[in-house]
XYZ file of C-alpha atoms in Angstrom:
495
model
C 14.409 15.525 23.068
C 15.690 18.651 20.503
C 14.299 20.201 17.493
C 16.382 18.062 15.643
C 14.729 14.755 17.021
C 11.377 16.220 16.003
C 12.055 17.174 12.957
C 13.202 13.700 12.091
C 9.195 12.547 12.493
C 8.012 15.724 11.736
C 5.373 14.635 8.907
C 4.469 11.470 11.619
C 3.784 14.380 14.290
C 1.943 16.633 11.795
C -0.490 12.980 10.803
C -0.358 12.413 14.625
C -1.492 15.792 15.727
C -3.897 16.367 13.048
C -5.719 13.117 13.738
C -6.183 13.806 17.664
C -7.365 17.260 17.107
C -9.605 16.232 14.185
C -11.538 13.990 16.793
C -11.950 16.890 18.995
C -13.112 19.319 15.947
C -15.524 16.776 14.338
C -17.444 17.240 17.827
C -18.621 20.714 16.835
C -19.236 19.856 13.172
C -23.071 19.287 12.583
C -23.925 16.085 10.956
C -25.083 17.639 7.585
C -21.647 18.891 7.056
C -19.188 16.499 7.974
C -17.921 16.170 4.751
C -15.700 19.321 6.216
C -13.963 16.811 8.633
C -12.812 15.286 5.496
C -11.455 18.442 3.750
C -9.817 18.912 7.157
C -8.055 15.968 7.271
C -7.234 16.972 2.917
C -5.381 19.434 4.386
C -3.786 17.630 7.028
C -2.487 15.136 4.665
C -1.291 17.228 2.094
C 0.516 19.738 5.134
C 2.796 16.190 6.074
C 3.353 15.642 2.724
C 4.685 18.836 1.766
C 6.800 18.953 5.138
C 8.027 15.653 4.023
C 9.231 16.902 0.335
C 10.567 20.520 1.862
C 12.790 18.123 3.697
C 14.004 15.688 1.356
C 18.077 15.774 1.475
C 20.993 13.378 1.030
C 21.676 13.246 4.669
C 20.795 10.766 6.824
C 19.688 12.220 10.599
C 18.534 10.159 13.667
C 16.594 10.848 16.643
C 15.136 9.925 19.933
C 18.279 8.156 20.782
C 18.359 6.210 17.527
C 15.080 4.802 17.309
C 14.008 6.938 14.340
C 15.621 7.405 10.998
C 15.086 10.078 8.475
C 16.414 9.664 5.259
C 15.245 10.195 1.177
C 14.257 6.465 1.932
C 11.870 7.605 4.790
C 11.025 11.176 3.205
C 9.897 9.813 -0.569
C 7.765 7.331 1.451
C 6.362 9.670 3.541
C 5.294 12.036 0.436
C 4.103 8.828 -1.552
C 1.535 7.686 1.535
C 0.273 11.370 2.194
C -0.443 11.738 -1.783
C -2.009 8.440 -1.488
C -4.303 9.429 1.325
C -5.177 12.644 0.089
C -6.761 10.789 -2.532
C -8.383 8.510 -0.747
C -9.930 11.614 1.351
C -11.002 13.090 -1.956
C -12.711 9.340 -3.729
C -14.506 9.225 0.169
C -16.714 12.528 0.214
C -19.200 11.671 -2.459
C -18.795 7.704 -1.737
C -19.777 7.717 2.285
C -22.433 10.211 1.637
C -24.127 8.237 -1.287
C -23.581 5.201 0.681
C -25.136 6.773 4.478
C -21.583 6.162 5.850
C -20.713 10.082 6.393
C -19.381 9.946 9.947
C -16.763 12.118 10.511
C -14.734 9.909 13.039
C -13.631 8.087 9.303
C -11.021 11.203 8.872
C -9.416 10.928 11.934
C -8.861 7.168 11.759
C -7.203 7.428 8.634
C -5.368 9.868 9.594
C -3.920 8.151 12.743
C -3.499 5.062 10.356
C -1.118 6.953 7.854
C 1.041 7.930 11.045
C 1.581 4.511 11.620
C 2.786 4.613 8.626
C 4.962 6.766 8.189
C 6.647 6.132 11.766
C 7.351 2.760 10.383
C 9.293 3.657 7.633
C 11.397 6.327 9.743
C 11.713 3.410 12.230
C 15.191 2.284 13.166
C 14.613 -0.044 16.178
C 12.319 -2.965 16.244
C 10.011 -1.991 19.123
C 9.427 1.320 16.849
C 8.687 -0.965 13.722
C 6.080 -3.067 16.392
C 4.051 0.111 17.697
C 4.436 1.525 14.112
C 2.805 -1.027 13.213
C -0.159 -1.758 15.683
C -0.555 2.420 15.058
C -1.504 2.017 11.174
C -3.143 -0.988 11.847
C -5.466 -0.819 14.925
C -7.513 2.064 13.011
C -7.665 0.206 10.169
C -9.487 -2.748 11.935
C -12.335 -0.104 12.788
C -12.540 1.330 9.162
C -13.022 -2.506 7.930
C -16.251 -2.421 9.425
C -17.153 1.227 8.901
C -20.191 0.082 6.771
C -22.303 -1.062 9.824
C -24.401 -2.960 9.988
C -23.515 -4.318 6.452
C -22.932 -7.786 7.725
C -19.730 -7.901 5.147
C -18.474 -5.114 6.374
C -18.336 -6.097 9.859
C -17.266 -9.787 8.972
C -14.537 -8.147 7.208
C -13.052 -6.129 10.676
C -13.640 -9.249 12.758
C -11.488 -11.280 10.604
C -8.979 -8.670 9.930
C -8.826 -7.922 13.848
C -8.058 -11.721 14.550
C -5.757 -12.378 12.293
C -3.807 -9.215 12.322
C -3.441 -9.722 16.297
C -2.293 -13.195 15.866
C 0.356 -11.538 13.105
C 1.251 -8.777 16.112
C 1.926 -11.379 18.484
C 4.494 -13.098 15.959
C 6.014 -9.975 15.433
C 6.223 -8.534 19.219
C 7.765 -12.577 20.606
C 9.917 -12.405 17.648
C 11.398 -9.073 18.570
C 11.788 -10.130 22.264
C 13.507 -13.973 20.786
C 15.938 -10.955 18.655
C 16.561 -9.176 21.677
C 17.698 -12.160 23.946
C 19.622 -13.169 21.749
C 21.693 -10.035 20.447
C 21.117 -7.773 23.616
C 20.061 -5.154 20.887
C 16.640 -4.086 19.301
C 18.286 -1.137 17.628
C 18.411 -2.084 13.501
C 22.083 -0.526 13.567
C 23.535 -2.004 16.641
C 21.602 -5.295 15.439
C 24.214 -4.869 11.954
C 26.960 -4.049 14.225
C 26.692 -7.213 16.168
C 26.333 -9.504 13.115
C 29.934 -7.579 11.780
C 31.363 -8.384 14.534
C 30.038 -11.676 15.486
C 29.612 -13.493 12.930
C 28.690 -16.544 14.877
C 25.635 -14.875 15.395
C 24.057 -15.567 12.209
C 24.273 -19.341 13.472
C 22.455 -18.524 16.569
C 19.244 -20.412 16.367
C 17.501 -18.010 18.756
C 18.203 -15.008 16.551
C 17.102 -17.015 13.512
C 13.656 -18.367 15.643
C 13.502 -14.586 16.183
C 13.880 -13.124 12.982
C 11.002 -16.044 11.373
C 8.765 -14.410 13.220
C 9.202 -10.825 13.090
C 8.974 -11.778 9.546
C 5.662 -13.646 9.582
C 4.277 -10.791 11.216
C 5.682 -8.597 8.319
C 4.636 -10.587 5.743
C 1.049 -10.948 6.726
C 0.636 -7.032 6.203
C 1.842 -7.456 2.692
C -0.500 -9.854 2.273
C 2.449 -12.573 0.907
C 1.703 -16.088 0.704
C 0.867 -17.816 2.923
C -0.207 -15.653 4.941
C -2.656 -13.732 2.692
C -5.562 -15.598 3.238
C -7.053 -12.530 4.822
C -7.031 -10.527 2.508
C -9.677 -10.878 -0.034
C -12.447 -11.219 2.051
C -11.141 -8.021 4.054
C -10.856 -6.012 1.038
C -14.202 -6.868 -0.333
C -16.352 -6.471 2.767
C -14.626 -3.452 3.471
C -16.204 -0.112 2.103
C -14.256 0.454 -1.479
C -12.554 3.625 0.297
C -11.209 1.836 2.914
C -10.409 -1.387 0.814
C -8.467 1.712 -1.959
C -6.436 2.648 1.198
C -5.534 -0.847 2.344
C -4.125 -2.023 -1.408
C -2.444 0.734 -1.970
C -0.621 3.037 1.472
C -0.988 0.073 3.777
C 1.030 -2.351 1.434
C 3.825 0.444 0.887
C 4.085 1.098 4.487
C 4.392 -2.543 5.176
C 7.128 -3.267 2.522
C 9.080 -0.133 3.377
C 9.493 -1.235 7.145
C 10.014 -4.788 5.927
C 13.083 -3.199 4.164
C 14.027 -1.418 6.914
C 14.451 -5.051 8.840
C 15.967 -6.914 6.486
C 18.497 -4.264 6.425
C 19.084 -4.772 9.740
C 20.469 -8.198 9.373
C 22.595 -6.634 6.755
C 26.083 -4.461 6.343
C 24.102 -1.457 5.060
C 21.158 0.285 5.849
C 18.421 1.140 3.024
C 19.086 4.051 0.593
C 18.429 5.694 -2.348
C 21.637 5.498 -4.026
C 22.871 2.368 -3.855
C 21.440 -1.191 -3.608
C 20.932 -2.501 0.075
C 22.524 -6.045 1.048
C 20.432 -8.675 1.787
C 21.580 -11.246 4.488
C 22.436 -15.301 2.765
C 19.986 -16.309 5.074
C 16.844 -13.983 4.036
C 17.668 -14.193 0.237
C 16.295 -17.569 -0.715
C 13.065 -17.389 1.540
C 12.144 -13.853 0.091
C 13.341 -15.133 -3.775
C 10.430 -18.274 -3.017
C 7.849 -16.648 -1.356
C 7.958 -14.115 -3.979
C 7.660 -16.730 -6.667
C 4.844 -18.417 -4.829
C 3.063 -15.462 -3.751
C 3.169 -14.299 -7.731
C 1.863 -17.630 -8.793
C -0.667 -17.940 -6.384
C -2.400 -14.455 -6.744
C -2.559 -14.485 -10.588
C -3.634 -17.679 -10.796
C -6.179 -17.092 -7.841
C -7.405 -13.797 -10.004
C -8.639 -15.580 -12.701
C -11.420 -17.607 -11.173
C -12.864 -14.494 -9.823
C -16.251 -12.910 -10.551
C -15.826 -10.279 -8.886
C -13.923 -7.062 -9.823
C -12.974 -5.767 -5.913
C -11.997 -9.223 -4.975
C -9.947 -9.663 -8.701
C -8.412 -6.636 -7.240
C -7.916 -8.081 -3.658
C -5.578 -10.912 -5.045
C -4.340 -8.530 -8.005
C -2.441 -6.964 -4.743
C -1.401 -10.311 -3.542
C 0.104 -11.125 -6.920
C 1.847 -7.404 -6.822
C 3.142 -8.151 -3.515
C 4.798 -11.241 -4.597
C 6.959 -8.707 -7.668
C 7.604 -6.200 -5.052
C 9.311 -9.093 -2.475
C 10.969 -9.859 -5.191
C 12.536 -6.634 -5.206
C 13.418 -6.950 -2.145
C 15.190 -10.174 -2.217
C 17.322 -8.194 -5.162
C 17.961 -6.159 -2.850
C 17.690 -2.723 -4.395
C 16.079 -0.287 -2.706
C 15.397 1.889 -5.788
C 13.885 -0.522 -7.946
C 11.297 -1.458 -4.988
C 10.139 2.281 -4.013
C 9.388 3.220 -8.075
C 7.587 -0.357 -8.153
C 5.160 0.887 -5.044
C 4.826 4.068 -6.649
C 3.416 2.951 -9.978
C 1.555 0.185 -8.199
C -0.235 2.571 -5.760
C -1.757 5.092 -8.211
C -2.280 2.423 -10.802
C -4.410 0.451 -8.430
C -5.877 3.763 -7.250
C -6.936 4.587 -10.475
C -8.525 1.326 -11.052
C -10.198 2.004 -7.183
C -11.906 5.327 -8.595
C -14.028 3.636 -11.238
C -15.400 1.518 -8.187
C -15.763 3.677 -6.068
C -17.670 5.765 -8.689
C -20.245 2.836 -9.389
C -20.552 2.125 -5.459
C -21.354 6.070 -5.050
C -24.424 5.570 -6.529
C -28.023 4.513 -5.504
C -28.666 1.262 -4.793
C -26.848 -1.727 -3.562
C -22.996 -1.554 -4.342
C -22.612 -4.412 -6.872
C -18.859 -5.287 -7.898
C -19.455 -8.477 -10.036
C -18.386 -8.505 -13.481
C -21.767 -7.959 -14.912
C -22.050 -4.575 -13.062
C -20.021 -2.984 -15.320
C -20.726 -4.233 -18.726
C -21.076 -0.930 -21.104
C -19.635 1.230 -18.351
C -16.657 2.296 -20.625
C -19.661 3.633 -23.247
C -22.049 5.193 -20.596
C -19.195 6.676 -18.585
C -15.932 7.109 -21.361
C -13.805 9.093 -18.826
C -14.048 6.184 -16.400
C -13.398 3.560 -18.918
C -10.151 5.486 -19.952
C -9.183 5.502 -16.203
C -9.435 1.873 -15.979
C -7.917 0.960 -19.162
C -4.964 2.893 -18.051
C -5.140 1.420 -14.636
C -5.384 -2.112 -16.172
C -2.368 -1.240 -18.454
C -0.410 -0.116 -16.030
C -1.136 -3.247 -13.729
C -0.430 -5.662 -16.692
C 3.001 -3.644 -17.587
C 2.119 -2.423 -20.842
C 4.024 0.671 -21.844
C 4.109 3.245 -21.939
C 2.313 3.139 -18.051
C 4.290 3.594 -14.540
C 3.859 -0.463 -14.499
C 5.625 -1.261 -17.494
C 8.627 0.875 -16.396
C 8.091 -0.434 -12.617
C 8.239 -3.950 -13.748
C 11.653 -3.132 -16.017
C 13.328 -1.887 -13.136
C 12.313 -4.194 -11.042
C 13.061 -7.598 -13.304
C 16.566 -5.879 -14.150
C 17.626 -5.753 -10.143
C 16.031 -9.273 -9.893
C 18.245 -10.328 -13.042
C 21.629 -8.376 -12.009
C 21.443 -10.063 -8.151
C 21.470 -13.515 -10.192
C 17.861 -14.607 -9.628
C 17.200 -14.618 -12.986
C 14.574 -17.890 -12.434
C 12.178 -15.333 -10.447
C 12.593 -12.706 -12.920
C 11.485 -15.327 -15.345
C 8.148 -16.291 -13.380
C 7.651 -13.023 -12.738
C 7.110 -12.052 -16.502
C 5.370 -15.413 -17.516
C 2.815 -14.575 -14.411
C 2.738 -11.025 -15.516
C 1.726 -12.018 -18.961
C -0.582 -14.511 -17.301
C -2.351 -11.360 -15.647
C -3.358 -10.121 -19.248
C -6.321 -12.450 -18.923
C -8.276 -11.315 -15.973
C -6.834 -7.465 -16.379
C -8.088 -7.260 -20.091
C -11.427 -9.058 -18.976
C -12.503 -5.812 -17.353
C -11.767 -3.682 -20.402
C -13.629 -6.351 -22.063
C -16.768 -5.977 -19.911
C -16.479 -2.134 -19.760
C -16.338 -1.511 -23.198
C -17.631 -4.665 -25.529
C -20.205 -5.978 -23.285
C -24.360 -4.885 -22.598
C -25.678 -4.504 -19.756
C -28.224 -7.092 -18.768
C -30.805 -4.564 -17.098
C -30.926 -0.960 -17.399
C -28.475 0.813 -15.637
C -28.882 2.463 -12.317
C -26.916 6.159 -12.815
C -26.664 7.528 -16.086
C -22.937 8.609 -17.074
C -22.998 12.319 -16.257
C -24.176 10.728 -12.519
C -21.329 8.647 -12.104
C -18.429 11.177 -13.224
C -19.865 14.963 -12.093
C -18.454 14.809 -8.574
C -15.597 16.929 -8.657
C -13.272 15.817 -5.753
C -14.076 12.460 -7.185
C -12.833 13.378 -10.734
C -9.929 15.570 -9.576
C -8.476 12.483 -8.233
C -8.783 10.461 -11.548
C -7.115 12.964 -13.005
C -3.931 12.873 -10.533
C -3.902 9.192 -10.725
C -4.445 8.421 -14.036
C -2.007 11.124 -14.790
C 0.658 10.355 -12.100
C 0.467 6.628 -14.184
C 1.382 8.418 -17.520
C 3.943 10.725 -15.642
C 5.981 8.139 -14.275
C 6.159 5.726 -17.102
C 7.072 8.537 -19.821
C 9.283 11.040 -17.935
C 10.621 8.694 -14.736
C 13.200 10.289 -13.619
C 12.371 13.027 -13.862
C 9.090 12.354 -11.421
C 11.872 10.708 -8.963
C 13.954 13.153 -8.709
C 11.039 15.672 -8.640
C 10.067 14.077 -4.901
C 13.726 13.107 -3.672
C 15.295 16.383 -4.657
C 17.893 14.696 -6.881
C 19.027 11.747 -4.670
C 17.767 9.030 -7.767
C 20.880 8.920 -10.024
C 21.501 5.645 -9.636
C 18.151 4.713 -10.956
C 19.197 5.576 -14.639
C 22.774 4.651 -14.130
């Protein structure tokens, strides 16, 4: 081990070391002032994610014999999950307090979560991508049920710890099926040996192998079929935790997902130029897509509830983002997960602002009738957040969804870009419903908070302001936000 091999991880060991000593400093923090954990782990989060943007560069470096990649690919994730959890941190002070859930072990978890994170998308061997993996999500199983002894809440981490172990076990026997079969569990040696065996693309272990590392993959993303878990996760779960789930766990997920289909590819991921994806991956990632598109819009408009609208609102999004990656552009994918996370952030502060109050946290529909009038700021947020998630310009979605349909189009799946705006258009209905509700609807019993209630906390409000503007920012002046965080390296975006 060098300097260079450390500074390939270097935000991962920042999120790493932070969230160890965080546990040990939250000891001699009284219980009246935890909320100073939290600003802790702020700074933590923000630290990676500048280390992560003072290091963007067009070269690609490895370390640790391999195993770990950094790259803009890795970098511009790695500044897009810190952002996102800085946020979070910010939306949680007011929320946990309001809601009796200040306990400072909450920083530290997250913390050691969004090292998962970003370890998986420097990873460059499979048994990285697995304990990359089991790092974001073991923490994340505890934060499900942070809100004991809500029965919900703990409902929600049971389930998510069964099936997300059942998930890890596809993943870690798929990996060992990959290894037995190519002698490799290296992602570059793994392209090497397809190049120069082609025979092995026939090999039925390989293929048994690579099924299930992608089951296990695909369950993170929440893709259908294998989303089932998700909306009762992300609706017992408190809204902070649920906000952190749609939005850095998803990204995390689909950026190490690229990372392995690459593997069974010529080239590796990048920035510049589209990354193949293997005959045999390209039609199973073109119809789960459609599927998973189909079956979270459609799901979304029976609900009655806004968090669990939400919950398959992200399954839906999951399905336009895989099929991103069946296009196999690399580009197209990353801008999609950046619109998508601070769009469905944004919509995430406006419930998080109405569960920060007294009372019972009520997410239904009717809890938010006349919101919009009582609480204008927050209505704007959400319109734009709903905007953004139809693809209505001039949002980050619209310009997400352009980019996105045009690498779908150009790898000749037109058919999927096709259900992919019909089911976007589709998603009008329930997105416009909570604009409805907010703004043209009365409330049928007096309201708990007024308005100046719901929007004076200021870490709260300082990040609607980042989100809702990082949502105008990136669908008026896109490029220039890109190249902003990749120092340059997105010229082929506007090609």
């Amino acid at each position: 081990m060098n300097v260079a091999d450390l500074e390939t991880v270097l935000p991962f060991l920042l999120l790493a070391t932070g969230g160890v000593a965080l546990l040990l400093v939250d000891l001699a923090v009284p219980q009246a002032r935890k909320s100073l954990t939290g600003w802790l782990a702020f700074v933590v989060a923000l630290a990676a994610g500048v280390s992560a943007l003072a290091l963007v560069s067009g070269k690609t470096m490895k370390g640790f014999a391999g195993m770990v990649q950094a790259d803009a690919f890795a970098y511009f994730a790695d500044v897009l999950l810190c952002v996102v959890a800085a946020l979070v941190i910010l939306l949680s002070l007011r929320y946990h307090t309001a809601r009796g859930l200040m306990r400072g072990e909450f920083y530290p978890l997250l913390l050691l979560s969004l090292s998962g994170m970003s370890l998986a998308v420097h990873a460059a061997d499979l048994l990285v991508v697995f304990l990359a993996i089991e790092l974001l999500s073991i923490p994340l199983y505890v934060l499900s049920g942070f809100a004991r002894p809500r029965l919900e809440s703990e409902e929600a981490a049971l389930k998510y710890f069964l099936t997300g172990a059942f998930a890890s076990g596809f993943l870690v026997y798929g990996v060992a099926l990959i290894y037995g079969a190519s002698g490799t569990t290296a992602l570059g040696d793994l392209r090497a040996a397809l190049l120069d065996n082609p025979a092995l693309t026939s090999d039925a272990l390989l293929m048994a192998g690579l099924a299930l590392v992608m089951v296990g993959l695909l369950f993170k993303i929440a893709a259908v079929p294998f989303h089932f878990w998700a909306p009762d996760v992300y609706e017992g779960a408190p809204t902070t935790v649920t906000a952190f789930m749609a939005t850095a766990t998803k990204a995390a997920a689909f950026l190490a997902l690229m990372r392995v289909v690459a593997g069974f590819a010529a080239l590796s991921p990048s920035l510049a130029q589209p990354f193949e994806v293997a005959d045999a991956l390209r039609p199973m990632l073109a119809l789960i897509a459609a599927i998973t598109m189909i079956v979270g819009n459609v799901t979304a408009l029976a609900q009655q509830n806004v968090k669990r609208m939400l919950a398959y609102s992200s399954i839906a999004h999951a399905g336009y983002a895989l099929a991103g990656v069946a296009s196999g552009d690399a580009t197209a994918v990353l801008f999609y997960l950046a619109a998508y996370a601070f769009a469905t952030l944004a919509a995430f502060v406006v419930l998080i602002a109405v569960g920060s109050t007294e009372g019972n946290e009520d997410h239904r529909y009717e809890a938010y009738a006349g919101l919009g009038r009582r609480a204008p700021l927050l209505g704007v947020i959400m319109a734009l957040a709903m905007f953004s998630l139809i693809g209505i310009p001039p949002t980050a979605g619209f310009v997400g969804k352009y980019f996105l349909f045009r690498a779908v189009v150009a790898s000749d799946l037109t058919w999927l870009a096709v259900i992919g705006v019909l089911t976007s258009a589709l998603s009008a209905a329930f997105y416009l419903r909570v604009l409805m509700v907010l703004f043209m609807r009365e409330p049928e019993t007096a309201p708990e908070a007024e308005p100046a209630a719901l929007a004076a906390d200021a870490p709260r409000m300082v990040a609607a302001y980042v989100s809702a503007a990082a949502v105008l920012l990136i669908g008026v002046f896109p490029s220039a936000v890109l190249a902003l965080l990749t120092g340059g390296e997105l010229v082929a975006l506007v090609r």
